[in-house]
Every structure is written in C-alpha cells, then in structure tokens.
Amino acid sequence: MNRFQFCAGLLGSAALAALPIPAFPQAASAQRLDAPGAIDLAGRLRMLSQRCTKAYLQWGQSIASDSARALLQESISRYEAHMAALKSFQPNPAVQASLPQLQTLWSQFKALLAGEPNRTGAASLYDANEAMQSAAHYLTVSYSNSNGSPHEHLIGLAGRQRMLSQRMAKFFFYRTWELFEAPADMEMHLSRAHFTAVLTQIEAARHITPAAQAAATRLRRAWEPYQQALFASKDTATMRTNAAQVAEGSERVLAAAEDLVALLLAQAQGKST
C-alpha cells in the first residue's frame, strides 16, 4: 500500500462512516408495484450499476476501503432485490423484453465484481458497466412509457440524478487509477452538464409540492461542494488528494437525490408529504 492509499483510507473511512445512509426502500420485493414505483426501482438500478463500480474502484485504491467494501455488498444486494421486485410487474412488451436482457448482463457484471479489486478487473468493468447502465436506462424508459404522466417523467429525471452522482465519482476514480483517463474526463464533464441542466429543470417545475421544491434546494446545496471537489484539478496527484472528499460528496448528493425522488414518488402516488 502506498502513502496515498494509506492516508486516503485512514481519512476517508472516518468521513464516510458519518454519512447518512440513502433512504432506499426496504423489502422491495414485497412491495405492490405501480408504474411510478417501478420507474423509481428501475431508475435506481441505473444508479446501482454506477455505485457498484465506484465502490470497486475505491476499494481497489484503498480510498475508505472498509466503507467501499460495505457499499459494494449493499449495492449488490439492493440490485438483486429490485430486480426480483420488478419481475412481478411487467406492464408492456418493452419491459418484458428488457428484464431478461438486463438479468443476463447483471449476472456477467456481478461475476466481474467478485474477489479483491485490481486494475485488470477495473479495466474489464469499464465497458460492462456502461452496458449495464444503458440497459437499466432502457428498462426505466420502458416503464415510463406505460403511462407517461408529468409526475412519472419527473421521477425518471430525478432518479437519473442519483445515477449521475455516482457516475461522476466512478469516472473520477478511473482517473485516479490512471485508467481510461481521456474518456473518463470527458464523461465527467458530460455528466456534470447533464446533472446541472436537469437540476435546473426540476427546480423550475411548477407542479411539484413545496416539500419537493425544498428537497431540490437541498440537492443543490449538496451538489455545489461535490462538483468543486470533482473538478478542482486535472492533475492526477491532486485528484488523489481529493479522493476521500469525492467519495463522501458522492454519497451526500445521492442521499439528497433519494430524498427528492421519494417526495416526487409520493406525489405521483397521491400520498401526503
């Protein structure tokens, strides 16, 4: 273990241990799903594909490695629970075709996550992870097309913010491991542009509740220091210095985005917030 790995692990583990745990729904397989709920779960699969890879890269570089290992195992368990729940609700042919394809990709992807992380494994995950995210996105859109109400559209958009929070950290950690540096840098900037544009769109939405508007404001507050840490420097050594802060920020933004999605979901399902 080099000096960077030791320091990042020592400082990052303490910081991440104090983070709020994102409010994932419990016992997803036991839920009776409707279209908004399915969009939420399928959208979370997009995020979990990125979070699994982010955690693998963190663990492999000893960036808060104990916390990263726990995040990886939790993300795998959540992914499988959500897949099981979604199989009980397949309202249209597009969903019926998408789920088996995603299951096949997940089985292959999960095998790559097994064992101690290393650079060879990280390189193998790069394309497999992108295929997983694309398939999960198609599934989310397929559920959205079953109704397509404005509220469901917003759930999908806000759910994508969860994914982008993890995607930017994932590409950051590819850069600190000096893998796929040019494409990872490009993807970080594209993800930031998308995140910023969608957050502005959600903040301007007229048909969301005051509670959801307040949650969007909290997401904005969490986002600003996170993006500063992500894009403070392109120098690899400096990025490594910021690695623990990026890991922490990615989880804070994720928790804020989960809050927002939960409120939008409650509104779509007619529940009081």
Tab-separated table of C-alpha atoms in Angstrom:
chain	number	residue	atom	x	y	z
A	1	MET	CA	0.000	0.000	0.000
A	2	ASN	CA	1.465	3.401	-0.933
A	3	ARG	CA	1.282	6.594	1.108
A	4	PHE	CA	-1.716	7.919	-0.877
A	5	GLN	CA	-3.686	4.743	-0.294
A	6	PHE	CA	-2.923	4.691	3.438
A	7	CYS	CA	-3.845	8.345	4.007
A	8	ALA	CA	-6.951	8.234	1.815
A	9	GLY	CA	-8.139	5.102	3.568
A	10	LEU	CA	-7.492	6.471	7.046
A	11	LEU	CA	-9.165	9.831	6.459
A	12	GLY	CA	-11.930	8.622	4.158
A	13	SER	CA	-13.208	5.775	6.331
A	14	ALA	CA	-13.953	8.103	9.217
A	15	ALA	CA	-15.691	10.637	6.974
A	16	LEU	CA	-17.824	8.080	5.153
A	17	ALA	CA	-18.826	6.320	8.357
A	18	ALA	CA	-20.557	9.526	9.476
A	19	LEU	CA	-22.579	9.928	6.276
A	20	PRO	CA	-26.356	9.497	6.220
A	21	ILE	CA	-27.406	6.227	4.585
A	22	PRO	CA	-29.517	6.902	1.469
A	23	ALA	CA	-33.153	6.096	2.120
A	24	PHE	CA	-33.552	3.051	-0.090
A	25	PRO	CA	-36.952	1.374	0.211
A	26	GLN	CA	-36.999	-1.700	2.428
A	27	ALA	CA	-38.132	-5.148	1.259
A	28	ALA	CA	-38.618	-4.007	-2.336
A	29	SER	CA	-39.735	-7.474	-3.417
A	30	ALA	CA	-42.677	-7.277	-1.021
A	31	GLN	CA	-43.994	-4.011	-2.465
A	32	ARG	CA	-47.043	-3.925	-4.690
A	33	LEU	CA	-45.670	-2.032	-7.613
A	34	ASP	CA	-47.395	0.538	-9.774
A	35	ALA	CA	-45.875	2.489	-12.665
A	36	PRO	CA	-44.330	5.282	-10.526
A	37	GLY	CA	-42.855	2.754	-8.110
A	38	ALA	CA	-41.423	0.665	-10.942
A	39	ILE	CA	-39.845	3.766	-12.528
A	40	ASP	CA	-38.236	4.500	-9.163
A	41	LEU	CA	-36.819	0.976	-8.776
A	42	ALA	CA	-35.685	0.643	-12.386
A	43	GLY	CA	-34.121	4.090	-12.175
A	44	ARG	CA	-32.277	3.031	-9.053
A	45	LEU	CA	-30.781	0.122	-10.999
A	46	ARG	CA	-29.065	2.729	-13.191
A	47	MET	CA	-27.550	4.266	-10.073
A	48	LEU	CA	-26.550	0.949	-8.501
A	49	SER	CA	-24.636	-0.093	-11.627
A	50	GLN	CA	-22.503	3.027	-11.210
A	51	ARG	CA	-22.257	2.721	-7.431
A	52	CYS	CA	-21.025	-0.875	-7.626
A	53	THR	CA	-18.206	0.168	-9.934
A	54	LYS	CA	-17.421	3.272	-7.895
A	55	ALA	CA	-17.133	1.153	-4.741
A	56	TYR	CA	-14.929	-1.400	-6.538
A	57	LEU	CA	-12.576	1.351	-7.703
A	58	GLN	CA	-12.489	2.938	-4.236
A	59	TRP	CA	-11.751	-0.370	-2.563
A	60	GLY	CA	-9.033	-1.206	-5.083
A	61	GLN	CA	-7.272	2.099	-4.413
A	62	SER	CA	-7.748	1.909	-0.621
A	63	ILE	CA	-9.927	5.011	-0.584
A	64	ALA	CA	-12.019	4.400	2.542
A	65	SER	CA	-11.673	0.732	1.701
A	66	ASP	CA	-13.797	-0.684	4.544
A	67	SER	CA	-16.669	1.624	3.686
A	68	ALA	CA	-16.229	0.932	-0.041
A	69	ARG	CA	-16.410	-2.819	0.526
A	70	ALA	CA	-19.620	-2.384	2.539
A	71	LEU	CA	-21.076	-0.093	-0.153
A	72	LEU	CA	-20.324	-2.682	-2.811
A	73	GLN	CA	-22.021	-5.503	-0.935
A	74	GLU	CA	-25.040	-3.354	-0.082
A	75	SER	CA	-25.370	-2.223	-3.694
A	76	ILE	CA	-25.256	-5.800	-4.985
A	77	SER	CA	-27.958	-6.854	-2.509
A	78	ARG	CA	-30.161	-3.894	-3.435
A	79	TYR	CA	-29.748	-4.574	-7.134
A	80	GLU	CA	-30.910	-8.150	-6.790
A	81	ALA	CA	-33.854	-7.206	-4.541
A	82	HIS	CA	-35.012	-4.574	-7.030
A	83	MET	CA	-34.719	-6.970	-9.963
A	84	ALA	CA	-36.838	-9.513	-8.092
A	85	ALA	CA	-39.491	-6.886	-7.361
A	86	LEU	CA	-39.622	-5.653	-10.957
A	87	LYS	CA	-40.216	-9.158	-12.282
A	88	SER	CA	-43.619	-9.056	-10.568
A	89	PHE	CA	-44.704	-6.012	-12.608
A	90	GLN	CA	-44.219	-6.177	-16.374
A	91	PRO	CA	-46.957	-3.995	-17.888
A	92	ASN	CA	-45.865	-3.896	-21.535
A	93	PRO	CA	-43.836	-5.843	-24.132
A	94	ALA	CA	-40.861	-3.486	-23.888
A	95	VAL	CA	-40.478	-4.230	-20.185
A	96	GLN	CA	-40.987	-7.950	-20.800
A	97	ALA	CA	-38.147	-7.924	-23.319
A	98	SER	CA	-35.833	-5.669	-21.290
A	99	LEU	CA	-35.821	-7.505	-17.972
A	100	PRO	CA	-34.274	-10.799	-19.184
A	101	GLN	CA	-31.599	-8.881	-21.102
A	102	LEU	CA	-30.718	-6.882	-18.015
A	103	GLN	CA	-30.650	-10.046	-15.897
A	104	THR	CA	-28.108	-11.606	-18.271
A	105	LEU	CA	-25.912	-8.502	-18.172
A	106	TRP	CA	-26.183	-8.363	-14.379
A	107	SER	CA	-25.004	-11.978	-13.997
A	108	GLN	CA	-21.942	-11.224	-16.125
A	109	PHE	CA	-21.295	-7.930	-14.355
A	110	LYS	CA	-21.616	-9.411	-10.869
A	111	ALA	CA	-19.001	-12.044	-11.729
A	112	LEU	CA	-16.536	-9.245	-12.556
A	113	LEU	CA	-17.094	-7.700	-9.121
A	114	ALA	CA	-16.048	-10.867	-7.281
A	115	GLY	CA	-12.727	-11.070	-5.452
A	116	GLU	CA	-10.174	-8.438	-4.459
A	117	PRO	CA	-10.298	-5.395	-6.753
A	118	ASN	CA	-7.375	-4.853	-9.112
A	119	ARG	CA	-6.551	-2.758	-12.170
A	120	THR	CA	-7.259	-5.603	-14.574
A	121	GLY	CA	-10.702	-6.073	-13.047
A	122	ALA	CA	-11.327	-2.342	-13.134
A	123	ALA	CA	-10.476	-2.256	-16.842
A	124	SER	CA	-12.865	-5.142	-17.523
A	125	LEU	CA	-15.648	-3.362	-15.663
A	126	TYR	CA	-15.456	-0.232	-17.807
A	127	ASP	CA	-17.462	-1.439	-20.822
A	128	ALA	CA	-19.553	-3.937	-18.860
A	129	ASN	CA	-20.650	-1.162	-16.536
A	130	GLU	CA	-21.697	1.068	-19.401
A	131	ALA	CA	-23.749	-1.752	-20.948
A	132	MET	CA	-25.473	-2.296	-17.583
A	133	GLN	CA	-26.331	1.366	-17.202
A	134	SER	CA	-27.698	1.606	-20.745
A	135	ALA	CA	-29.873	-1.489	-20.294
A	136	ALA	CA	-31.202	-0.230	-16.952
A	137	HIS	CA	-31.987	3.129	-18.555
A	138	TYR	CA	-33.919	1.444	-21.353
A	139	LEU	CA	-35.886	-0.513	-18.756
A	140	THR	CA	-36.705	2.702	-16.880
A	141	VAL	CA	-37.917	4.360	-20.069
A	142	SER	CA	-39.985	1.253	-20.866
A	143	TYR	CA	-41.803	1.579	-17.566
A	144	SER	CA	-42.288	5.313	-18.160
A	145	ASN	CA	-43.971	4.598	-21.496
A	146	SER	CA	-46.688	2.580	-19.763
A	147	ASN	CA	-48.366	5.840	-18.709
A	148	GLY	CA	-46.120	8.829	-19.243
A	149	SER	CA	-47.633	11.314	-16.799
A	150	PRO	CA	-45.675	14.517	-15.969
A	151	HIS	CA	-45.081	13.246	-12.428
A	152	GLU	CA	-43.605	9.991	-13.726
A	153	HIS	CA	-41.375	11.959	-16.079
A	154	LEU	CA	-40.028	13.940	-13.119
A	155	ILE	CA	-39.411	10.758	-11.122
A	156	GLY	CA	-37.336	9.482	-14.026
A	157	LEU	CA	-35.381	12.735	-14.254
A	158	ALA	CA	-34.714	12.957	-10.532
A	159	GLY	CA	-33.803	9.286	-10.482
A	160	ARG	CA	-31.209	9.957	-13.146
A	161	GLN	CA	-29.597	12.488	-10.795
A	162	ARG	CA	-28.932	9.600	-8.414
A	163	MET	CA	-27.138	7.769	-11.196
A	164	LEU	CA	-25.127	10.817	-12.253
A	165	SER	CA	-23.946	11.419	-8.681
A	166	GLN	CA	-22.294	8.002	-8.731
A	167	ARG	CA	-21.228	8.142	-12.365
A	168	MET	CA	-19.085	11.234	-11.852
A	169	ALA	CA	-17.329	9.666	-8.853
A	170	LYS	CA	-16.809	6.454	-10.815
A	171	PHE	CA	-15.033	8.259	-13.647
A	172	PHE	CA	-13.058	10.327	-11.117
A	173	PHE	CA	-11.736	7.093	-9.602
A	174	TYR	CA	-10.881	5.718	-13.031
A	175	ARG	CA	-8.756	8.814	-13.465
A	176	THR	CA	-7.030	8.459	-10.085
A	177	TRP	CA	-6.164	4.859	-11.045
A	178	GLU	CA	-4.871	6.173	-14.395
A	179	LEU	CA	-7.261	4.052	-16.439
A	180	PHE	CA	-9.207	5.386	-19.464
A	181	GLU	CA	-8.161	8.895	-18.451
A	182	ALA	CA	-9.264	10.832	-21.558
A	183	PRO	CA	-12.714	9.221	-21.940
A	184	ALA	CA	-13.262	9.309	-18.176
A	185	ASP	CA	-12.518	13.031	-18.097
A	186	MET	CA	-14.899	13.655	-20.994
A	187	GLU	CA	-17.653	11.622	-19.307
A	188	MET	CA	-17.208	13.506	-16.040
A	189	HIS	CA	-17.811	16.812	-17.815
A	190	LEU	CA	-20.782	15.487	-19.798
A	191	SER	CA	-22.325	14.142	-16.598
A	192	ARG	CA	-21.837	17.459	-14.809
A	193	ALA	CA	-23.541	19.330	-17.662
A	194	HIS	CA	-26.465	16.899	-17.615
A	195	PHE	CA	-26.791	16.990	-13.822
A	196	THR	CA	-26.807	20.796	-13.754
A	197	ALA	CA	-29.351	21.101	-16.579
A	198	VAL	CA	-31.734	18.552	-15.061
A	199	LEU	CA	-31.489	20.073	-11.587
A	200	THR	CA	-32.422	23.454	-13.053
A	201	GLN	CA	-35.350	21.830	-14.873
A	202	ILE	CA	-36.625	20.210	-11.664
A	203	GLU	CA	-36.248	23.439	-9.694
A	204	ALA	CA	-38.347	25.234	-12.321
A	205	ALA	CA	-41.119	22.596	-12.414
A	206	ARG	CA	-44.465	24.163	-11.499
A	207	HIS	CA	-46.423	21.075	-10.496
A	208	ILE	CA	-44.269	19.736	-7.662
A	209	THR	CA	-45.086	20.173	-3.992
A	210	PRO	CA	-43.333	22.705	-1.723
A	211	ALA	CA	-41.688	19.764	0.054
A	212	ALA	CA	-40.214	18.520	-3.228
A	213	GLN	CA	-39.084	22.039	-4.113
A	214	ALA	CA	-37.313	22.234	-0.748
A	215	ALA	CA	-35.678	18.856	-1.449
A	216	ALA	CA	-34.418	20.162	-4.808
A	217	THR	CA	-32.869	23.108	-2.949
A	218	ARG	CA	-31.133	20.711	-0.551
A	219	LEU	CA	-29.844	18.734	-3.519
A	220	ARG	CA	-28.412	21.938	-4.969
A	221	ARG	CA	-26.639	22.653	-1.664
A	222	ALA	CA	-25.115	19.171	-1.586
A	223	TRP	CA	-24.116	19.386	-5.252
A	224	GLU	CA	-22.061	22.579	-5.119
A	225	PRO	CA	-19.206	21.363	-2.844
A	226	TYR	CA	-19.248	17.980	-4.561
A	227	GLN	CA	-18.699	19.414	-8.022
A	228	GLN	CA	-15.942	21.643	-6.657
A	229	ALA	CA	-14.093	18.572	-5.350
A	230	LEU	CA	-14.658	16.673	-8.598
A	231	PHE	CA	-13.351	19.391	-10.886
A	232	ALA	CA	-10.795	21.179	-8.707
A	233	SER	CA	-7.878	19.885	-10.774
A	234	LYS	CA	-6.957	17.624	-13.693
A	235	ASP	CA	-3.635	16.768	-12.083
A	236	THR	CA	-3.715	13.118	-11.011
A	237	ALA	CA	-1.798	13.688	-7.777
A	238	THR	CA	-4.146	16.498	-6.745
A	239	MET	CA	-7.163	14.400	-7.655
A	240	ARG	CA	-5.868	11.657	-5.383
A	241	THR	CA	-5.631	14.173	-2.565
A	242	ASN	CA	-9.319	14.969	-3.118
A	243	ALA	CA	-10.383	11.319	-3.429
A	244	ALA	CA	-11.867	10.891	0.047
A	245	GLN	CA	-13.794	14.164	-0.325
A	246	VAL	CA	-15.222	12.972	-3.647
A	247	ALA	CA	-16.256	9.647	-2.127
A	248	GLU	CA	-18.014	11.437	0.717
A	249	GLY	CA	-19.633	14.003	-1.570
A	250	SER	CA	-21.000	11.351	-3.906
A	251	GLU	CA	-22.892	9.736	-1.030
A	252	ARG	CA	-24.211	13.066	0.251
A	253	VAL	CA	-25.562	14.004	-3.178
A	254	LEU	CA	-27.044	10.532	-3.556
A	255	ALA	CA	-28.850	10.840	-0.216
A	256	ALA	CA	-30.254	14.247	-1.222
A	257	ALA	CA	-31.380	12.898	-4.601
A	258	GLU	CA	-33.066	9.912	-2.936
A	259	ASP	CA	-34.966	12.353	-0.734
A	260	LEU	CA	-36.192	14.252	-3.771
A	261	VAL	CA	-37.250	11.105	-5.637
A	262	ALA	CA	-39.155	9.825	-2.593
A	263	LEU	CA	-41.170	13.046	-2.413
A	264	LEU	CA	-41.912	13.053	-6.143
A	265	LEU	CA	-42.950	9.404	-5.926
A	266	ALA	CA	-45.283	10.131	-3.017
A	267	GLN	CA	-46.840	12.973	-5.015
A	268	ALA	CA	-47.356	10.743	-8.063
A	269	GLN	CA	-48.993	8.076	-5.910
A	270	GLY	CA	-51.272	10.627	-4.222
A	271	LYS	CA	-49.694	10.324	-0.796
A	272	SER	CA	-49.360	13.298	1.562
A	273	THR	CA	-45.859	14.657	2.121
